[in-house]
Amino acid sequence: MLWLVGLGIHGYKGLSAKALEVLSSINTIYVEKYTSPMPDPDIDALKGALNKEIKIVPRWFVEDGREILESAKSNDVALIVYGDPLIATTHLELRVRAEKDGIKCRVLHASSSITSIIGECGLHMYKIGRIITLVSEAQAIASIYYTIYSNLITDNHTLILLEYNQEKNFFLKPNDAFNMLLDCEKDQKHDVISEDIFAIVASRIGSDDQRITSGRIGSLLRYDFGAPPHSIIITGSLHFTEIDALKVLTKMFDEPTNNSKGITKIAEQMVQKYVPKAKRALEQAMNSVNDDKGFSEIFENAEYYISDAERFLKQGKLELAVLSIGYAEGLIDAIRFLKRVNA
Amino acid sequence: MLWLVGLGIHGYKGLSAKALEVLSSINTIYVEKYTSPMPDPDIDALKGALNKEIKIVPRWFVEDGREILESAKSNDVALIVYGDPLIATTHLELRVRAEKDGIKCRVLHASSSITSIIGECGLHMYKIGRIITLVSEAQAIASIYYTIYSNLITDNHTLILLEYNQEKNFFLKPNDAFNMLLDCEKDQKHDVISEDIFAIVASRIGSDDQRITSGRIGSLLRYDFGAPPHSIIITGSLHFTEIDALKVLTKMFDEPTNNSKGITKIAEQMVQKYVPKAKRALEQAMNSVNDDKGFSEIFENAEYYISDAERFLKQGKLELAVLSIGYAEGLIDAIRFLKRVNA
């Protein structure tokens, strides 16, 4: 039988009474410390508390999984895992493989950094959108940016977990994460991230040295948050009780603002940009064309569709607004193409 | 000092070693059982394990909070809470009030039903959208429906916690929840919920009697899920490892399907409709126009923008796809207007 035992976020004393009971009767105990760093004193204390040997195993050992599963076929085996065991897909996969091999598997859940961070910051769980992990590899940054964007549009907060690489002993710093997001804004240009966006940095949650800092990204950019691990939250619209909680529970550099308020949908941005552009182009085209070979009908239609786009925008029918402004531009540009040839 | 102590989801033995240590030194211990039912044997066992009196308190007592806070000013006081303490806003508010009153407050986190349910079903935490609670009061159902819709559009799963009312000893049944959602579909008509939608019912998670059931809503509608509590998950698009896990970890009535696939965005519907239409119109225009007064440039551009629309659609850049197909239609129609006049 395989036990996946959650350690929770409070060090080795985060193990539940049930977990200690189970572990005391098991001889083969593994512990992983690659999903989150577990300090050596904690591991030593764990060995002392259980009064038996435990094997610290690297990521590849759990991903490979064969030794664990082989052993679990005939013996009781436990893998101790930081936080809540099934949040890491590696552990989920091990569980599924165990069941497929006919090995009974039970999970002892424990406190997760996800729900803990949200609660410690005073935010409502029901306002959390899709959770993401930010890694320093630049490739993934655009998808992170669009998740924040999508969460903000639906008024949700975004919890951003920051890369931890045990082999390289690397923790992505909140400061670097903010700079990556600001750089991404320069490419994507949807006004999602700026130095004025309100953010929260949750540091060392669950430890005695826990600190939470909040404020404009501009204020947080050069702040020293101390030892890792850290997570970031980009808040959406905040309930007044959340604002109240943030003021009490965090070191706050700036008053919280509603980050969702400044977000306009891409479609909205397009229409706002292209309507005045189309109006100018139409005026120029009307002034420069003298013959009336059907041009007047095109002008009338272009005018009609520009005002349609404005009306649809007001009604929140954004797709129709984009379609209309695109159509108007097509009509106007057709004249431009013809004129260039006829000039 | 006030301690908010998480009990987790595994009964009284879910208390951590740290929690037991803290509780053993505290004389005033409250326990709430209104956020989730705690069986009497568990409470008796808890009393036995701590070897001291604990007071079971109702919701109003914690919401009022004055006795707890008054006592915490001069003594160490603990409130034992089901799951992870700060997920319930009542406990979050108590914490904020304590800090405002200058009362030190510490939270001992524990396993939460939220992360546990997601893991036990084999789903990835990173694919969970906004979490909701469904209550039997019909008023709120439309907002629940639109949250599911919004989660499906962004490929996310929706965890739906079901109402528990301790005073009335009422648990909303999954069957009734499905019927409420199906009824709501009749009003809202966005093809979000139907009997063909794949759903998961997670029952009694954390207990020895845990069961997970999955299948089409049509298959689950009349199934007897046994004793509460239950939760529902409406899945979005599923990763193949999630499908794999669901097959092993749940009693499955029907193969999982991609519920997000059936949900098309308005923009997507538009582009799918207008691309073939524009292609036909362009072909007709090219066949019927003989002179070359700049028309060839218009044709080339129209072709170019139609293929742009198709490319943007594939890339999920829906706004650009709509703009492009609108523009192409404008170019083609301009020729139509000119031809009609010149004919």
XYZ file of C-alpha atoms in Angstrom:
686
model
C 0.000 0.000 0.000
C 1.157 3.509 -0.821
C 0.510 6.453 1.485
C 0.933 9.979 0.155
C 1.356 12.012 3.309
C 1.014 15.780 3.278
C 3.437 17.707 5.453
C 1.546 20.955 5.163
C 3.234 24.344 5.326
C 4.189 24.587 9.007
C 7.349 22.450 9.060
C 7.489 18.890 10.389
C 4.978 19.668 13.150
C 2.427 20.238 10.401
C 2.038 16.463 10.134
C -1.351 15.410 11.468
C -1.945 12.996 14.325
C -3.273 10.567 11.737
C -0.132 10.965 9.615
C 2.146 10.315 12.599
C 0.104 7.220 13.465
C 0.416 5.888 9.914
C 4.125 6.720 9.607
C 4.951 5.048 12.923
C 3.796 1.708 11.502
C 5.640 2.031 8.179
C 9.280 1.153 7.577
C 9.833 2.513 4.082
C 9.438 6.285 4.209
C 10.502 8.656 1.460
C 10.440 12.432 1.632
C 10.664 14.841 -1.291
C 11.888 18.401 -1.014
C 11.801 19.491 -4.640
C 8.283 20.977 -4.799
C 9.213 23.320 -1.976
C 12.380 23.700 0.090
C 12.322 21.809 3.378
C 15.053 22.984 5.775
C 17.490 20.337 7.053
C 16.570 20.950 10.737
C 12.987 20.060 9.825
C 14.101 16.839 8.203
C 16.286 15.954 11.184
C 13.413 16.721 13.564
C 11.141 14.546 11.438
C 13.600 11.650 11.680
C 13.792 12.198 15.434
C 10.017 12.341 15.869
C 9.480 9.141 13.884
C 12.592 7.553 15.323
C 13.377 5.847 12.019
C 15.266 6.333 8.795
C 13.674 8.369 6.017
C 15.072 8.639 2.514
C 15.256 12.044 0.869
C 14.517 11.497 -2.801
C 15.069 13.748 -5.813
C 12.486 14.628 -8.450
C 13.605 12.025 -10.992
C 13.187 9.274 -8.406
C 9.505 10.138 -7.851
C 8.875 10.794 -11.556
C 10.411 7.427 -12.399
C 8.463 5.941 -9.497
C 9.349 2.299 -10.186
C 11.199 1.666 -6.930
C 8.391 3.228 -4.870
C 5.665 1.262 -6.662
C 7.624 -2.009 -6.632
C 8.123 -1.678 -2.907
C 4.468 -0.697 -2.321
C 3.287 -3.929 -3.971
C 4.345 -5.984 -0.970
C 4.945 -3.432 1.802
C 3.426 -0.300 3.252
C 5.310 2.637 1.801
C 4.912 6.356 2.495
C 5.990 9.378 0.509
C 5.976 12.575 2.552
C 5.199 15.568 0.430
C 5.315 19.300 1.133
C 1.887 20.979 1.386
C -1.173 19.104 0.116
C 0.138 16.028 -1.744
C -1.969 16.007 -4.909
C -1.375 19.615 -5.968
C 1.874 18.575 -7.683
C 1.054 16.611 -10.833
C 4.054 14.321 -10.219
C 2.349 12.966 -7.098
C -1.013 12.746 -8.813
C 0.557 10.642 -11.553
C 2.236 8.366 -9.019
C -1.143 7.813 -7.416
C -2.818 6.967 -10.721
C -0.005 4.547 -11.600
C -0.378 2.869 -8.192
C -4.103 2.330 -8.710
C -3.481 0.980 -12.220
C -0.974 -1.492 -10.778
C -3.549 -2.628 -8.251
C -1.699 -0.978 -5.380
C -4.027 0.582 -2.831
C -3.189 4.229 -2.324
C -4.393 6.640 0.344
C -3.733 10.327 0.644
C -3.480 12.231 3.895
C -4.201 15.795 2.953
C -2.544 18.711 4.698
C -2.450 22.479 4.566
C -1.688 23.822 1.105
C 0.247 26.974 0.410
C -2.498 27.944 -2.047
C -5.408 28.256 0.377
C -3.057 29.475 3.117
C -1.628 32.343 1.072
C -5.080 33.509 0.041
C -6.378 33.414 3.607
C -3.288 35.048 5.125
C -3.637 37.958 2.691
C -7.273 38.371 3.733
C -8.649 37.614 0.279
C -11.810 35.639 -0.481
C -11.219 32.191 -1.989
C -14.254 32.736 -4.217
C -12.540 35.602 -6.019
C -9.485 33.658 -7.148
C -9.179 33.024 -10.873
C -6.881 30.566 -12.576
C -3.647 30.082 -10.604
C -0.321 30.236 -12.432
C 3.355 29.531 -11.909
C 5.813 32.052 -13.293
C 9.132 30.633 -14.451
C 12.123 32.682 -15.520
C 12.160 31.119 -18.994
C 10.830 34.018 -21.078
C 8.800 31.846 -23.463
C 5.899 31.328 -21.057
C 5.487 34.940 -20.002
C 2.866 35.853 -22.621
C 0.515 33.100 -21.466
C 0.956 34.288 -17.858
C 0.198 37.840 -18.986
C -3.001 36.716 -20.742
C -4.139 34.709 -17.706
C -3.795 37.815 -15.534
C -5.661 39.766 -18.211
C -8.447 37.187 -18.391
C -8.729 37.062 -14.577
C -8.863 40.866 -14.343
C -11.608 41.096 -16.956
C -13.726 38.726 -14.857
C -12.870 40.690 -11.656
C -10.747 37.836 -10.265
C -7.470 37.846 -8.350
C -4.465 36.028 -9.829
C -2.228 34.004 -7.526
C 1.219 33.735 -9.136
C 3.491 31.066 -7.682
C 7.154 31.757 -8.438
C 9.604 29.221 -9.847
C 11.565 27.063 -7.452
C 14.286 24.835 -8.896
C 15.814 22.630 -6.238
C 18.700 21.381 -8.400
C 19.877 24.897 -9.127
C 18.791 26.165 -5.697
C 16.985 28.862 -7.643
C 14.006 30.923 -6.485
C 12.524 33.490 -8.835
C 12.511 36.820 -6.979
C 9.287 38.872 -6.883
C 11.281 41.865 -8.160
C 12.394 39.924 -11.245
C 8.862 38.637 -11.741
C 7.510 42.211 -11.727
C 10.143 43.271 -14.249
C 9.266 40.327 -16.512
C 5.601 41.338 -16.426
C 6.409 45.009 -17.099
C 8.600 43.976 -20.050
C 5.821 41.775 -21.377
C 3.438 44.745 -21.222
C 5.775 46.606 -23.599
C 5.277 43.820 -26.164
C 1.606 43.049 -25.633
C 0.324 46.585 -24.918
C -3.086 45.767 -23.417
C -2.600 47.971 -20.315
C -2.677 44.963 -17.997
C 0.531 45.592 -16.048
C 2.010 48.927 -15.079
C 3.854 50.361 -12.097
C 0.454 51.604 -10.864
C -1.074 48.129 -10.612
C -1.723 47.058 -7.005
C -0.020 43.793 -6.024
C 0.684 41.663 -2.973
C 3.866 39.736 -2.181
C 3.359 36.866 0.284
C 6.669 35.729 1.777
C 7.488 32.576 3.745
C 3.793 31.822 4.451
C 3.383 29.324 7.283
C 6.776 30.021 8.840
C 7.365 32.114 11.962
C 9.007 34.682 9.715
C 5.954 35.193 7.461
C 5.612 38.682 5.897
C 3.076 40.117 3.490
C 3.763 43.305 1.557
C 1.402 45.209 -0.702
C 1.311 48.314 -2.849
C 1.816 49.611 -6.371
C 4.209 47.484 -8.393
C 6.298 50.662 -8.667
C 6.694 50.706 -4.878
C 7.444 46.982 -4.642
C 9.934 46.807 -7.532
C 13.033 47.634 -5.547
C 11.886 46.357 -2.130
C 13.911 43.616 -0.417
C 11.432 40.873 0.497
C 14.022 38.754 2.314
C 14.448 35.003 2.094
C 12.277 32.894 -0.243
C 9.762 31.450 -0.943
C 7.550 34.262 -2.202
C 4.317 34.429 -4.174
C 2.592 37.325 -5.884
C -1.078 38.189 -6.099
C -2.408 40.632 -8.676
C -5.787 41.597 -7.263
C -8.888 42.207 -9.374
C -11.758 44.184 -7.902
C -11.579 44.069 -4.106
C -14.496 43.583 -1.715
C -14.443 46.194 1.065
C -13.751 43.470 3.648
C -10.742 42.413 1.570
C -9.420 45.983 1.569
C -10.026 46.129 5.313
C -8.099 42.865 5.795
C -5.218 43.931 3.539
C -4.759 47.099 5.600
C -4.440 45.075 8.801
C -2.607 41.991 7.560
C -0.033 43.450 5.162
C 2.730 46.026 5.190
C 1.059 48.420 2.775
C 2.955 50.999 0.711
C -0.034 52.342 -1.229
C -3.821 52.239 -0.923
C -5.402 49.311 -2.775
C -6.946 50.131 -6.132
C -9.318 48.225 -8.392
C -7.037 46.737 -11.069
C -10.017 45.381 -13.000
C -11.397 48.879 -13.519
C -8.580 49.960 -15.845
C -8.809 46.842 -17.992
C -10.514 47.213 -21.304
C -11.161 44.227 -23.487
C -9.047 43.855 -26.615
C -12.145 44.297 -28.769
C -12.994 47.507 -26.949
C -9.458 48.834 -27.404
C -9.614 48.035 -31.116
C -12.869 49.842 -31.731
C -11.765 52.857 -29.706
C -8.586 53.012 -31.766
C -10.030 52.347 -35.228
C -13.200 54.475 -35.151
C -11.392 57.860 -35.170
C -8.843 56.459 -37.653
C -11.626 55.373 -40.015
C -13.366 58.748 -39.681
C -10.191 60.606 -40.705
C -9.523 58.230 -43.614
C -13.113 58.599 -44.814
C -12.908 62.389 -44.712
C -9.647 62.377 -46.676
C -11.068 59.967 -49.245
C -14.215 62.065 -49.703
C -12.136 65.222 -50.214
C -9.743 63.696 -52.729
C -12.173 61.868 -54.991
C -14.040 63.904 -57.579
C -15.701 61.390 -59.827
C -18.742 59.600 -58.518
C -18.343 56.183 -60.106
C -20.164 54.434 -57.312
C -17.915 56.013 -54.746
C -20.795 57.841 -53.074
C -22.484 54.549 -52.213
C -19.258 53.308 -50.668
C -18.889 56.515 -48.656
C -22.448 56.271 -47.368
C -21.959 52.679 -46.326
C -18.629 53.411 -44.648
C -20.246 56.207 -42.641
C -23.109 53.938 -41.715
C -20.841 51.132 -40.505
C -18.607 53.479 -38.484
C -21.634 54.704 -36.560
C -22.772 51.082 -36.213
C -19.432 50.240 -34.612
C -19.884 53.073 -32.115
C -23.427 51.972 -31.290
C -22.449 48.314 -30.822
C -19.560 49.379 -28.578
C -21.973 51.276 -26.326
C -24.295 48.266 -26.218
C -21.412 45.995 -25.229
C -21.779 44.011 -28.467
C -18.046 44.053 -28.963
C -17.769 41.398 -31.674
C -20.261 43.217 -33.889
C -18.472 46.493 -33.199
C -15.148 45.017 -34.378
C -16.764 43.443 -37.447
C -18.384 46.771 -38.378
C -15.267 48.870 -38.021
C -13.266 46.294 -39.998
C -15.856 46.407 -42.757
C -15.847 50.223 -42.863
C -12.053 50.250 -43.144
C -12.223 47.736 -45.992
C -14.648 49.963 -47.911
C -12.498 53.055 -47.415
C -9.237 51.316 -48.298
C -10.759 49.921 -51.503
C -11.144 53.526 -52.657
C -7.562 54.228 -51.686
C -6.347 51.263 -53.797
C -8.394 52.384 -56.809
C -7.255 55.991 -56.499
C -3.610 55.000 -56.344
C -3.989 53.086 -59.621
C -6.046 55.788 -61.287
C -3.809 58.665 -60.176
C -3.872 35.676 21.976
C -6.262 34.054 19.516
C -5.430 30.827 17.696
C -7.470 29.802 14.687
C -6.790 26.090 14.446
C -7.625 24.135 11.303
C -9.054 20.666 11.825
C -8.615 19.669 8.206
C -10.905 17.191 6.482
C -9.858 13.895 8.102
C -11.769 14.114 11.396
C -10.159 14.986 14.742
C -6.968 13.123 13.837
C -6.456 15.721 11.102
C -5.176 18.114 13.773
C -1.449 18.641 13.346
C 1.183 17.907 15.955
C 1.671 21.655 16.266
C -2.075 22.177 16.784
C -2.209 19.533 19.513
C 0.787 21.155 21.203
C -0.881 24.577 21.126
C -4.282 23.270 22.256
C -2.779 21.356 25.176
C -1.594 24.627 26.684
C -4.865 26.524 26.186
C -7.881 26.405 28.502
C -10.504 28.219 26.459
C -11.216 26.172 23.350
C -14.167 26.708 21.040
C -15.122 24.517 18.120
C -17.496 25.417 15.309
C -19.380 22.883 13.216
C -21.476 25.142 11.015
C -19.146 25.515 8.010
C -19.134 21.735 7.659
C -20.747 18.979 9.713
C -18.486 17.440 12.345
C -19.815 14.123 13.673
C -20.387 13.861 17.449
C -17.963 10.916 17.832
C -15.252 13.153 16.378
C -16.033 15.874 18.901
C -16.034 13.392 21.775
C -12.736 11.935 20.574
C -11.323 15.446 20.348
C -12.347 16.140 23.958
C -10.745 12.852 24.974
C -7.517 13.545 23.086
C -7.166 17.015 24.601
C -8.493 15.849 27.946
C -10.303 19.126 28.478
C -13.619 20.846 27.920
C -14.312 22.367 24.513
C -17.326 24.548 23.753
C -19.299 23.920 20.594
C -20.404 27.313 19.321
C -23.029 28.265 16.747
C -22.531 30.572 13.768
C -23.978 33.699 15.479
C -21.510 33.301 18.351
C -18.505 33.473 15.998
C -20.065 36.203 13.842
C -20.769 38.270 16.946
C -17.281 37.372 18.175
C -17.281 39.657 21.213
C -16.943 36.911 23.852
C -14.073 35.268 21.923
C -12.209 38.544 21.429
C -12.819 39.769 24.991
C -11.431 36.522 26.348
C -8.467 36.593 23.931
C -7.395 39.996 25.259
C -6.125 38.484 28.488
C -5.958 34.728 27.806
C -4.910 32.321 25.109
C -8.027 31.280 23.247
C -8.444 28.816 20.387
C -11.205 28.372 17.845
C -11.086 25.012 16.079
C -12.421 25.270 12.574
C -13.229 22.635 9.960
C -10.825 22.534 6.980
C -8.433 25.432 6.449
C -9.538 28.196 8.841
C -9.442 31.300 6.654
C -11.501 29.984 3.730
C -14.690 30.946 5.583
C -15.062 34.728 5.563
C -16.515 34.626 9.114
C -13.158 33.423 10.420
C -11.234 35.866 8.277
C -13.296 38.711 9.733
C -12.701 37.489 13.279
C -9.003 37.531 12.565
C -9.069 41.066 11.195
C -11.084 42.269 14.210
C -8.561 40.636 16.549
C -5.642 42.430 14.877
C -7.549 45.732 15.018
C -8.129 45.239 18.751
C -4.409 44.644 19.244
C -4.944 40.941 19.924
C -2.222 38.760 18.455
C -3.699 36.111 16.201
C -2.080 33.053 14.671
C -3.534 30.601 12.230
C -2.650 26.926 12.036
C -3.568 25.913 8.539
C -4.876 22.461 7.721
C -6.124 20.462 4.755
C -8.876 22.224 2.856
C -11.740 20.469 1.113
C -11.017 22.667 -1.924
C -7.510 21.436 -2.762
C -8.398 17.934 -1.524
C -11.433 17.535 -3.792
C -9.490 18.710 -6.830
C -6.599 16.335 -6.110
C -8.816 13.351 -5.263
C -10.605 13.756 -8.602
C -7.242 13.776 -10.381
C -7.648 17.302 -11.741
C -4.880 19.891 -12.076
C -5.117 22.784 -9.628
C -3.914 25.120 -12.401
C -7.052 24.456 -14.436
C -9.533 25.516 -11.774
C -11.465 28.692 -12.498
C -13.485 30.729 -10.053
C -14.990 28.520 -7.304
C -18.656 28.916 -6.434
C -21.184 27.841 -3.816
C -24.616 26.833 -5.047
C -27.474 27.557 -2.665
C -31.062 26.418 -3.156
C -32.336 29.993 -3.219
C -33.123 30.399 -6.914
C -32.036 34.048 -7.123
C -28.321 33.288 -7.342
C -28.493 30.581 -9.994
C -27.944 32.882 -12.995
C -24.648 34.167 -11.600
C -23.564 30.550 -10.973
C -24.502 29.703 -14.564
C -22.452 32.600 -15.953
C -19.455 31.669 -13.816
C -19.550 28.161 -15.303
C -19.887 29.704 -18.779
C -16.968 32.052 -18.207
C -14.836 29.206 -16.811
C -15.688 26.951 -19.772
C -14.776 29.642 -22.296
C -11.332 29.925 -20.708
C -11.017 26.090 -20.624
C -11.248 25.985 -16.829
C -12.982 23.566 -14.480
C -15.651 24.870 -12.088
C -15.743 23.544 -8.530
C -19.268 23.971 -7.166
C -19.610 23.645 -3.399
C -23.159 22.805 -2.358
C -25.139 24.593 0.351
C -24.908 23.319 3.924
C -27.188 24.881 6.522
C -26.451 23.548 9.989
C -29.512 25.091 11.660
C -31.872 23.409 9.239
C -29.626 20.337 8.924
C -29.937 20.905 5.184
C -27.525 19.750 2.480
C -28.246 20.607 -1.148
C -28.274 17.335 -3.078
C -26.200 17.055 -6.287
C -29.338 15.835 -8.090
C -31.219 19.004 -7.141
C -28.215 21.112 -8.110
C -28.135 19.527 -11.595
C -31.862 20.171 -12.017
C -31.416 23.800 -10.993
C -28.674 24.224 -13.610
C -30.731 22.501 -16.329
C -33.686 24.768 -15.513
C -31.426 27.800 -15.692
C -30.262 26.732 -19.169
C -33.884 26.916 -20.339
C -33.926 30.607 -19.362
C -30.424 31.632 -20.395
C -29.988 29.534 -23.562
C -26.211 29.738 -24.079
C -25.763 25.956 -24.417
C -23.719 25.805 -21.226
C -25.577 23.040 -19.365
C -27.281 20.009 -20.855
C -27.720 16.363 -19.945
C -24.680 15.667 -22.165
C -22.311 17.816 -20.131
C -19.668 15.766 -18.281
C -19.631 16.321 -14.521
C -18.054 14.911 -11.369
C -19.670 14.446 -7.971
C -17.198 14.232 -5.082
C -18.796 12.743 -1.977
C -17.543 12.699 1.629
C -13.977 13.608 0.605
C -11.471 12.908 3.369
C -13.645 10.316 5.107
C -13.155 6.542 4.908
C -16.384 6.412 2.928
C -15.191 8.759 0.151
C -16.738 8.171 -3.299
C -16.298 10.011 -6.596
C -18.763 9.578 -9.436
C -18.529 10.977 -12.961
C -20.427 10.962 -16.204
C -22.990 12.866 -18.271
C -25.329 14.949 -16.130
C -28.081 12.809 -17.670
C -26.515 9.699 -16.119
C -25.945 11.353 -12.732
C -29.354 13.004 -12.401
C -31.134 10.098 -10.747
C -28.121 8.454 -9.065
C -28.104 8.057 -5.283
C -24.827 9.548 -4.064
C -25.381 8.530 -0.431
C -24.764 10.650 2.644
C -23.541 14.253 2.344
C -21.444 16.337 1.948
C -21.095 16.420 -1.841
C -19.511 18.798 -4.318
C -19.804 19.036 -8.084
C -17.172 19.794 -10.693
C -18.088 20.840 -14.218
C -14.891 20.157 -16.151
C -13.586 22.361 -18.967
C -11.093 20.936 -21.429
C -9.319 17.971 -19.851
C -5.606 17.212 -20.087
C -5.021 13.583 -21.077
C -3.493 12.863 -17.664
C -6.681 14.219 -16.074
C -8.794 11.871 -18.209
C -6.474 9.039 -17.254
C -6.840 9.899 -13.562
C -10.631 10.247 -13.763
C -10.890 6.749 -15.239
C -8.940 5.277 -12.347
C -10.171 7.414 -9.457
C -13.891 7.759 -10.163
C -16.873 5.523 -10.767
C -17.436 6.574 -14.371
C -20.772 6.201 -16.165
C -19.687 7.830 -19.450
C -16.422 8.735 -21.168
C -15.203 12.253 -20.339
C -15.872 14.868 -22.992
C -14.489 18.341 -23.531
C -17.247 20.619 -22.210
C -15.344 23.699 -23.371
C -15.429 22.506 -26.963
C -19.180 22.915 -27.246
C -18.932 26.458 -25.967
C -18.158 28.768 -28.831
C -17.477 32.393 -28.358
C -19.597 34.783 -30.335
C -16.462 35.964 -32.193
C -15.600 32.392 -33.164
C -19.108 31.777 -34.471
C -18.824 34.964 -36.567
C -15.521 34.091 -38.201
C -16.620 30.533 -38.942
C -19.727 31.929 -40.636
C -18.141 34.804 -42.568
C -14.949 33.215 -43.924
C -16.699 30.846 -46.403
C -19.149 33.644 -47.267
C -16.291 36.027 -48.073
C -14.507 33.378 -50.154
C -17.578 32.848 -52.316
C -18.158 36.594 -52.724
C -14.505 37.111 -53.698
C -14.647 34.358 -56.325
C -17.803 35.821 -57.821
C -16.308 39.292 -57.891
C -13.112 38.072 -59.571
C -15.095 36.246 -62.251
C -17.370 39.157 -63.053
C -14.888 42.017 -63.252
C -12.914 42.471 -66.449
C -11.234 45.816 -66.128
C -8.184 46.082 -63.935
C -8.589 49.566 -62.518
C -6.810 48.718 -59.305
C -9.217 45.851 -58.683
C -6.410 43.302 -58.701
C -4.811 44.998 -55.701
C -8.143 44.861 -53.876
C -8.557 41.177 -54.736
C -5.089 40.375 -53.496
C -5.699 42.197 -50.243
C -9.092 40.566 -49.730
C -7.531 37.133 -50.203
C -4.747 38.042 -47.828
C -7.134 39.225 -45.101
C -9.397 36.177 -45.413
C -6.423 33.903 -44.803
C -5.369 36.212 -41.954
C -8.787 35.729 -40.359
C -8.390 31.949 -40.569
C -4.901 32.114 -39.099
C -5.944 34.404 -36.226
C -8.884 32.102 -35.479
C -6.519 29.151 -35.156
C -4.230 31.192 -32.901
C -7.183 32.158 -30.705
C -6.724 35.835 -31.579
C -10.456 36.179 -32.098
C -10.688 39.965 -32.135
C -8.091 40.208 -34.912
C -9.870 37.420 -36.784
C -13.168 39.333 -36.679
C -11.454 42.600 -37.698
C -9.741 40.865 -40.635
C -12.838 39.169 -41.991
C -14.802 42.420 -41.631
C -12.077 44.252 -43.562
C -12.015 41.617 -46.327
C -15.784 41.859 -46.696
C -15.508 45.640 -46.923
C -12.957 45.384 -49.767
C -15.085 42.867 -51.696
C -18.321 44.785 -51.238
C -16.653 47.994 -52.428
C -16.133 46.269 -55.787
C -19.761 45.162 -55.746
C -20.926 48.769 -55.209
C -18.697 50.070 -58.032
C -19.756 47.320 -60.422
C -23.444 47.968 -59.775
C -22.965 51.651 -60.690
C -20.749 50.932 -63.694
C -22.939 48.165 -65.052
